[in-house]
Amino acid sequence: MKSEYPLERLDIRIVYRGRKYKVKIGKELAINESIINSQLKNHPSNYGFFTMIRVILLRDKDRAEKYLEYVRAKLFDRYSNMVNEFTGKPYTKEIVESKIKLNPNYGKAMNAFINAKFKWGQVDAAVKAYESRERLLQTISSNLRKENL
């Protein structure tokens, strides 16, 4: 079965310090035995860049999550202190939860969190792929040295 998203066409778009980066991750992670030495030399800079971006995006994801919790808490406090105009009784927990989820501010905070989590996830996966690639490069390089002995 053929993959719907071949690795060669997979791009990651990153905005860092106002500058846009588009990384063809499939091309970046490809291993070419004929230029193994240059790939070993270039690997740390690419890996370092993605690792640094991952830390920044983790901070952004954590901030978005904390903001979502803050919005939820404020809305919970607001709605749980309200009284149903027809019954004169406070809203039930289920109604409070429903009102929170329907609130536009909660929706915006949720979308911001989901987007931050997605961006971090992409870069985290790229870092893990670079770590795997590094191990493969070292193994291939070692095997090539053994062949040349």
JSON list of C-alpha atoms in Angstrom, two decimals:
[
{"chain": "A", "resi": 1, "resn": "MET", "atom": "CA", "xyz": [0.00, 0.00, 0.00]},
{"chain": "A", "resi": 2, "resn": "LYS", "atom": "CA", "xyz": [1.38, 3.38, -1.01]},
{"chain": "A", "resi": 3, "resn": "SER", "atom": "CA", "xyz": [1.60, 6.12, 1.61]},
{"chain": "A", "resi": 4, "resn": "GLU", "atom": "CA", "xyz": [-0.79, 9.02, 1.18]},
{"chain": "A", "resi": 5, "resn": "TYR", "atom": "CA", "xyz": [1.91, 11.41, 2.39]},
{"chain": "A", "resi": 6, "resn": "PRO", "atom": "CA", "xyz": [5.32, 10.40, 1.10]},
{"chain": "A", "resi": 7, "resn": "LEU", "atom": "CA", "xyz": [8.14, 11.60, 3.31]},
{"chain": "A", "resi": 8, "resn": "GLU", "atom": "CA", "xyz": [9.84, 13.35, 0.38]},
{"chain": "A", "resi": 9, "resn": "ARG", "atom": "CA", "xyz": [6.93, 15.82, 0.13]},
{"chain": "A", "resi": 10, "resn": "LEU", "atom": "CA", "xyz": [6.56, 16.46, 3.84]},
{"chain": "A", "resi": 11, "resn": "ASP", "atom": "CA", "xyz": [7.34, 20.06, 4.80]},
{"chain": "A", "resi": 12, "resn": "ILE", "atom": "CA", "xyz": [7.50, 21.78, 8.16]},
{"chain": "A", "resi": 13, "resn": "ARG", "atom": "CA", "xyz": [6.91, 25.51, 8.22]},
{"chain": "A", "resi": 14, "resn": "ILE", "atom": "CA", "xyz": [8.35, 27.42, 11.17]},
{"chain": "A", "resi": 15, "resn": "VAL", "atom": "CA", "xyz": [8.30, 31.12, 12.01]},
{"chain": "A", "resi": 16, "resn": "TYR", "atom": "CA", "xyz": [11.15, 32.03, 14.32]},
{"chain": "A", "resi": 17, "resn": "ARG", "atom": "CA", "xyz": [12.07, 35.61, 15.26]},
{"chain": "A", "resi": 18, "resn": "GLY", "atom": "CA", "xyz": [9.94, 36.91, 12.42]},
{"chain": "A", "resi": 19, "resn": "ARG", "atom": "CA", "xyz": [11.72, 34.82, 9.83]},
{"chain": "A", "resi": 20, "resn": "LYS", "atom": "CA", "xyz": [9.92, 32.02, 8.00]},
{"chain": "A", "resi": 21, "resn": "TYR", "atom": "CA", "xyz": [11.60, 28.66, 7.52]},
{"chain": "A", "resi": 22, "resn": "LYS", "atom": "CA", "xyz": [10.34, 25.89, 5.31]},
{"chain": "A", "resi": 23, "resn": "VAL", "atom": "CA", "xyz": [12.11, 22.61, 5.88]},
{"chain": "A", "resi": 24, "resn": "LYS", "atom": "CA", "xyz": [11.71, 19.69, 3.53]},
{"chain": "A", "resi": 25, "resn": "ILE", "atom": "CA", "xyz": [11.98, 17.17, 6.33]},
{"chain": "A", "resi": 26, "resn": "GLY", "atom": "CA", "xyz": [12.05, 14.14, 4.03]},
{"chain": "A", "resi": 27, "resn": "LYS", "atom": "CA", "xyz": [15.04, 15.52, 2.18]},
{"chain": "A", "resi": 28, "resn": "GLU", "atom": "CA", "xyz": [16.72, 16.57, 5.44]},
{"chain": "A", "resi": 29, "resn": "LEU", "atom": "CA", "xyz": [16.39, 13.11, 6.94]},
{"chain": "A", "resi": 30, "resn": "ALA", "atom": "CA", "xyz": [17.47, 11.16, 3.84]},
{"chain": "A", "resi": 31, "resn": "ILE", "atom": "CA", "xyz": [20.76, 9.30, 4.18]},
{"chain": "A", "resi": 32, "resn": "ASN", "atom": "CA", "xyz": [23.18, 9.15, 1.27]},
{"chain": "A", "resi": 33, "resn": "GLU", "atom": "CA", "xyz": [26.11, 6.80, 1.85]},
{"chain": "A", "resi": 34, "resn": "SER", "atom": "CA", "xyz": [28.27, 8.50, -0.78]},
{"chain": "A", "resi": 35, "resn": "ILE", "atom": "CA", "xyz": [28.31, 11.77, 1.19]},
{"chain": "A", "resi": 36, "resn": "ILE", "atom": "CA", "xyz": [28.10, 10.30, 4.68]},
{"chain": "A", "resi": 37, "resn": "ASN", "atom": "CA", "xyz": [30.94, 12.46, 6.07]},
{"chain": "A", "resi": 38, "resn": "SER", "atom": "CA", "xyz": [29.30, 15.76, 5.11]},
{"chain": "A", "resi": 39, "resn": "GLN", "atom": "CA", "xyz": [25.98, 14.51, 6.47]},
{"chain": "A", "resi": 40, "resn": "LEU", "atom": "CA", "xyz": [27.68, 13.71, 9.78]},
{"chain": "A", "resi": 41, "resn": "LYS", "atom": "CA", "xyz": [29.10, 17.25, 9.87]},
{"chain": "A", "resi": 42, "resn": "ASN", "atom": "CA", "xyz": [25.81, 18.99, 8.99]},
{"chain": "A", "resi": 43, "resn": "HIS", "atom": "CA", "xyz": [23.63, 16.89, 11.28]},
{"chain": "A", "resi": 44, "resn": "PRO", "atom": "CA", "xyz": [24.41, 18.70, 14.57]},
{"chain": "A", "resi": 45, "resn": "SER", "atom": "CA", "xyz": [23.46, 22.17, 13.26]},
{"chain": "A", "resi": 46, "resn": "ASN", "atom": "CA", "xyz": [20.13, 20.97, 11.85]},
{"chain": "A", "resi": 47, "resn": "TYR", "atom": "CA", "xyz": [19.42, 18.95, 14.98]},
{"chain": "A", "resi": 48, "resn": "GLY", "atom": "CA", "xyz": [20.38, 21.89, 17.19]},
{"chain": "A", "resi": 49, "resn": "PHE", "atom": "CA", "xyz": [18.06, 24.24, 15.33]},
{"chain": "A", "resi": 50, "resn": "PHE", "atom": "CA", "xyz": [15.08, 21.91, 15.70]},
{"chain": "A", "resi": 51, "resn": "THR", "atom": "CA", "xyz": [15.90, 21.22, 19.35]},
{"chain": "A", "resi": 52, "resn": "MET", "atom": "CA", "xyz": [15.98, 24.96, 20.10]},
{"chain": "A", "resi": 53, "resn": "ILE", "atom": "CA", "xyz": [12.69, 25.51, 18.28]},
{"chain": "A", "resi": 54, "resn": "ARG", "atom": "CA", "xyz": [11.14, 22.56, 20.15]},
{"chain": "A", "resi": 55, "resn": "VAL", "atom": "CA", "xyz": [11.94, 24.22, 23.50]},
{"chain": "A", "resi": 56, "resn": "ILE", "atom": "CA", "xyz": [10.37, 27.50, 22.36]},
{"chain": "A", "resi": 57, "resn": "LEU", "atom": "CA", "xyz": [7.26, 25.73, 21.05]},
{"chain": "A", "resi": 58, "resn": "LEU", "atom": "CA", "xyz": [6.96, 23.71, 24.27]},
{"chain": "A", "resi": 59, "resn": "ARG", "atom": "CA", "xyz": [6.90, 27.00, 26.19]},
{"chain": "A", "resi": 60, "resn": "ASP", "atom": "CA", "xyz": [4.24, 28.34, 23.80]},
{"chain": "A", "resi": 61, "resn": "LYS", "atom": "CA", "xyz": [2.18, 25.16, 24.19]},
{"chain": "A", "resi": 62, "resn": "ASP", "atom": "CA", "xyz": [2.42, 25.34, 27.99]},
{"chain": "A", "resi": 63, "resn": "ARG", "atom": "CA", "xyz": [1.38, 29.01, 27.97]},
{"chain": "A", "resi": 64, "resn": "ALA", "atom": "CA", "xyz": [-1.59, 28.26, 25.72]},
{"chain": "A", "resi": 65, "resn": "GLU", "atom": "CA", "xyz": [-2.61, 25.40, 28.02]},
{"chain": "A", "resi": 66, "resn": "LYS", "atom": "CA", "xyz": [-2.37, 27.61, 31.12]},
{"chain": "A", "resi": 67, "resn": "TYR", "atom": "CA", "xyz": [-4.38, 30.33, 29.41]},
{"chain": "A", "resi": 68, "resn": "LEU", "atom": "CA", "xyz": [-7.05, 27.78, 28.46]},
{"chain": "A", "resi": 69, "resn": "GLU", "atom": "CA", "xyz": [-7.23, 26.69, 32.11]},
{"chain": "A", "resi": 70, "resn": "TYR", "atom": "CA", "xyz": [-7.49, 30.33, 33.19]},
{"chain": "A", "resi": 71, "resn": "VAL", "atom": "CA", "xyz": [-10.34, 31.05, 30.74]},
{"chain": "A", "resi": 72, "resn": "ARG", "atom": "CA", "xyz": [-12.11, 27.88, 31.83]},
{"chain": "A", "resi": 73, "resn": "ALA", "atom": "CA", "xyz": [-11.78, 28.77, 35.53]},
{"chain": "A", "resi": 74, "resn": "LYS", "atom": "CA", "xyz": [-13.09, 32.30, 34.99]},
{"chain": "A", "resi": 75, "resn": "LEU", "atom": "CA", "xyz": [-16.05, 31.00, 32.99]},
{"chain": "A", "resi": 76, "resn": "PHE", "atom": "CA", "xyz": [-16.74, 28.26, 35.53]},
{"chain": "A", "resi": 77, "resn": "ASP", "atom": "CA", "xyz": [-16.82, 30.83, 38.30]},
{"chain": "A", "resi": 78, "resn": "ARG", "atom": "CA", "xyz": [-19.10, 33.09, 36.28]},
{"chain": "A", "resi": 79, "resn": "TYR", "atom": "CA", "xyz": [-21.58, 30.41, 35.21]},
{"chain": "A", "resi": 80, "resn": "SER", "atom": "CA", "xyz": [-21.68, 28.48, 38.48]},
{"chain": "A", "resi": 81, "resn": "ASN", "atom": "CA", "xyz": [-22.72, 31.67, 40.28]},
{"chain": "A", "resi": 82, "resn": "MET", "atom": "CA", "xyz": [-25.58, 32.34, 37.85]},
{"chain": "A", "resi": 83, "resn": "VAL", "atom": "CA", "xyz": [-29.18, 31.38, 38.46]},
{"chain": "A", "resi": 84, "resn": "ASN", "atom": "CA", "xyz": [-31.51, 29.81, 35.90]},
{"chain": "A", "resi": 85, "resn": "GLU", "atom": "CA", "xyz": [-34.04, 32.53, 35.08]},
{"chain": "A", "resi": 86, "resn": "PHE", "atom": "CA", "xyz": [-36.90, 30.00, 34.72]},
{"chain": "A", "resi": 87, "resn": "THR", "atom": "CA", "xyz": [-36.35, 27.89, 37.85]},
{"chain": "A", "resi": 88, "resn": "GLY", "atom": "CA", "xyz": [-34.56, 30.36, 40.11]},
{"chain": "A", "resi": 89, "resn": "LYS", "atom": "CA", "xyz": [-32.00, 27.66, 40.92]},
{"chain": "A", "resi": 90, "resn": "PRO", "atom": "CA", "xyz": [-28.26, 27.66, 40.21]},
{"chain": "A", "resi": 91, "resn": "TYR", "atom": "CA", "xyz": [-27.13, 25.97, 37.00]},
{"chain": "A", "resi": 92, "resn": "THR", "atom": "CA", "xyz": [-26.26, 22.29, 37.28]},
{"chain": "A", "resi": 93, "resn": "LYS", "atom": "CA", "xyz": [-22.66, 21.20, 36.69]},
{"chain": "A", "resi": 94, "resn": "GLU", "atom": "CA", "xyz": [-23.63, 19.83, 33.28]},
{"chain": "A", "resi": 95, "resn": "ILE", "atom": "CA", "xyz": [-25.15, 23.13, 32.17]},
{"chain": "A", "resi": 96, "resn": "VAL", "atom": "CA", "xyz": [-22.14, 25.07, 33.49]},
{"chain": "A", "resi": 97, "resn": "GLU", "atom": "CA", "xyz": [-19.80, 22.78, 31.51]},
{"chain": "A", "resi": 98, "resn": "SER", "atom": "CA", "xyz": [-21.93, 23.16, 28.40]},
{"chain": "A", "resi": 99, "resn": "LYS", "atom": "CA", "xyz": [-21.98, 26.96, 28.69]},
{"chain": "A", "resi": 100, "resn": "ILE", "atom": "CA", "xyz": [-18.20, 27.00, 29.10]},
{"chain": "A", "resi": 101, "resn": "LYS", "atom": "CA", "xyz": [-17.70, 24.93, 25.94]},
{"chain": "A", "resi": 102, "resn": "LEU", "atom": "CA", "xyz": [-20.06, 27.16, 23.98]},
{"chain": "A", "resi": 103, "resn": "ASN", "atom": "CA", "xyz": [-18.38, 30.39, 25.08]},
{"chain": "A", "resi": 104, "resn": "PRO", "atom": "CA", "xyz": [-16.44, 32.05, 22.20]},
{"chain": "A", "resi": 105, "resn": "ASN", "atom": "CA", "xyz": [-13.52, 32.98, 24.48]},
{"chain": "A", "resi": 106, "resn": "TYR", "atom": "CA", "xyz": [-13.13, 29.36, 25.50]},
{"chain": "A", "resi": 107, "resn": "GLY", "atom": "CA", "xyz": [-13.29, 28.30, 21.86]},
{"chain": "A", "resi": 108, "resn": "LYS", "atom": "CA", "xyz": [-10.53, 30.76, 20.92]},
{"chain": "A", "resi": 109, "resn": "ALA", "atom": "CA", "xyz": [-8.35, 29.63, 23.82]},
{"chain": "A", "resi": 110, "resn": "MET", "atom": "CA", "xyz": [-8.95, 25.98, 22.89]},
{"chain": "A", "resi": 111, "resn": "ASN", "atom": "CA", "xyz": [-8.00, 26.60, 19.25]},
{"chain": "A", "resi": 112, "resn": "ALA", "atom": "CA", "xyz": [-4.85, 28.45, 20.32]},
{"chain": "A", "resi": 113, "resn": "PHE", "atom": "CA", "xyz": [-3.89, 25.50, 22.53]},
{"chain": "A", "resi": 114, "resn": "ILE", "atom": "CA", "xyz": [-4.60, 22.94, 19.79]},
{"chain": "A", "resi": 115, "resn": "ASN", "atom": "CA", "xyz": [-2.50, 24.92, 17.29]},
{"chain": "A", "resi": 116, "resn": "ALA", "atom": "CA", "xyz": [0.38, 25.32, 19.76]},
{"chain": "A", "resi": 117, "resn": "LYS", "atom": "CA", "xyz": [0.26, 21.61, 20.58]},
{"chain": "A", "resi": 118, "resn": "PHE", "atom": "CA", "xyz": [0.27, 20.72, 16.86]},
{"chain": "A", "resi": 119, "resn": "LYS", "atom": "CA", "xyz": [3.28, 22.95, 16.10]},
{"chain": "A", "resi": 120, "resn": "TRP", "atom": "CA", "xyz": [5.20, 21.53, 19.05]},
{"chain": "A", "resi": 121, "resn": "GLY", "atom": "CA", "xyz": [4.25, 17.98, 18.02]},
{"chain": "A", "resi": 122, "resn": "GLN", "atom": "CA", "xyz": [5.57, 18.49, 14.50]},
{"chain": "A", "resi": 123, "resn": "VAL", "atom": "CA", "xyz": [8.94, 19.75, 15.70]},
{"chain": "A", "resi": 124, "resn": "ASP", "atom": "CA", "xyz": [9.12, 17.15, 18.47]},
{"chain": "A", "resi": 125, "resn": "ALA", "atom": "CA", "xyz": [8.62, 14.42, 15.86]},
{"chain": "A", "resi": 126, "resn": "ALA", "atom": "CA", "xyz": [11.32, 16.00, 13.69]},
{"chain": "A", "resi": 127, "resn": "VAL", "atom": "CA", "xyz": [13.77, 16.05, 16.62]},
{"chain": "A", "resi": 128, "resn": "LYS", "atom": "CA", "xyz": [13.08, 12.38, 17.32]},
{"chain": "A", "resi": 129, "resn": "ALA", "atom": "CA", "xyz": [13.62, 11.60, 13.64]},
{"chain": "A", "resi": 130, "resn": "TYR", "atom": "CA", "xyz": [16.93, 13.49, 13.72]},
{"chain": "A", "resi": 131, "resn": "GLU", "atom": "CA", "xyz": [17.97, 11.47, 16.78]},
{"chain": "A", "resi": 132, "resn": "SER", "atom": "CA", "xyz": [17.15, 8.24, 14.96]},
{"chain": "A", "resi": 133, "resn": "ARG", "atom": "CA", "xyz": [18.98, 9.50, 11.87]},
{"chain": "A", "resi": 134, "resn": "GLU", "atom": "CA", "xyz": [22.04, 10.30, 13.95]},
{"chain": "A", "resi": 135, "resn": "ARG", "atom": "CA", "xyz": [22.22, 6.73, 15.24]},
{"chain": "A", "resi": 136, "resn": "LEU", "atom": "CA", "xyz": [21.86, 5.41, 11.68]},
{"chain": "A", "resi": 137, "resn": "LEU", "atom": "CA", "xyz": [24.56, 7.76, 10.37]},
{"chain": "A", "resi": 138, "resn": "GLN", "atom": "CA", "xyz": [26.95, 6.60, 13.07]},
{"chain": "A", "resi": 139, "resn": "THR", "atom": "CA", "xyz": [26.23, 2.94, 12.33]},
{"chain": "A", "resi": 140, "resn": "ILE", "atom": "CA", "xyz": [26.65, 3.41, 8.57]},
{"chain": "A", "resi": 141, "resn": "SER", "atom": "CA", "xyz": [29.86, 5.41, 9.06]},
{"chain": "A", "resi": 142, "resn": "SER", "atom": "CA", "xyz": [31.25, 2.73, 11.35]},
{"chain": "A", "resi": 143, "resn": "ASN", "atom": "CA", "xyz": [30.34, -0.01, 8.88]},
{"chain": "A", "resi": 144, "resn": "LEU", "atom": "CA", "xyz": [31.97, 1.90, 6.01]},
{"chain": "A", "resi": 145, "resn": "ARG", "atom": "CA", "xyz": [35.17, 2.33, 8.03]},
{"chain": "A", "resi": 146, "resn": "LYS", "atom": "CA", "xyz": [35.22, -1.41, 8.74]},
{"chain": "A", "resi": 147, "resn": "GLU", "atom": "CA", "xyz": [34.78, -2.16, 5.01]},
{"chain": "A", "resi": 148, "resn": "ASN", "atom": "CA", "xyz": [37.75, 0.08, 4.16]},
{"chain": "A", "resi": 149, "resn": "LEU", "atom": "CA", "xyz": [40.11, -1.69, 6.59]}
]
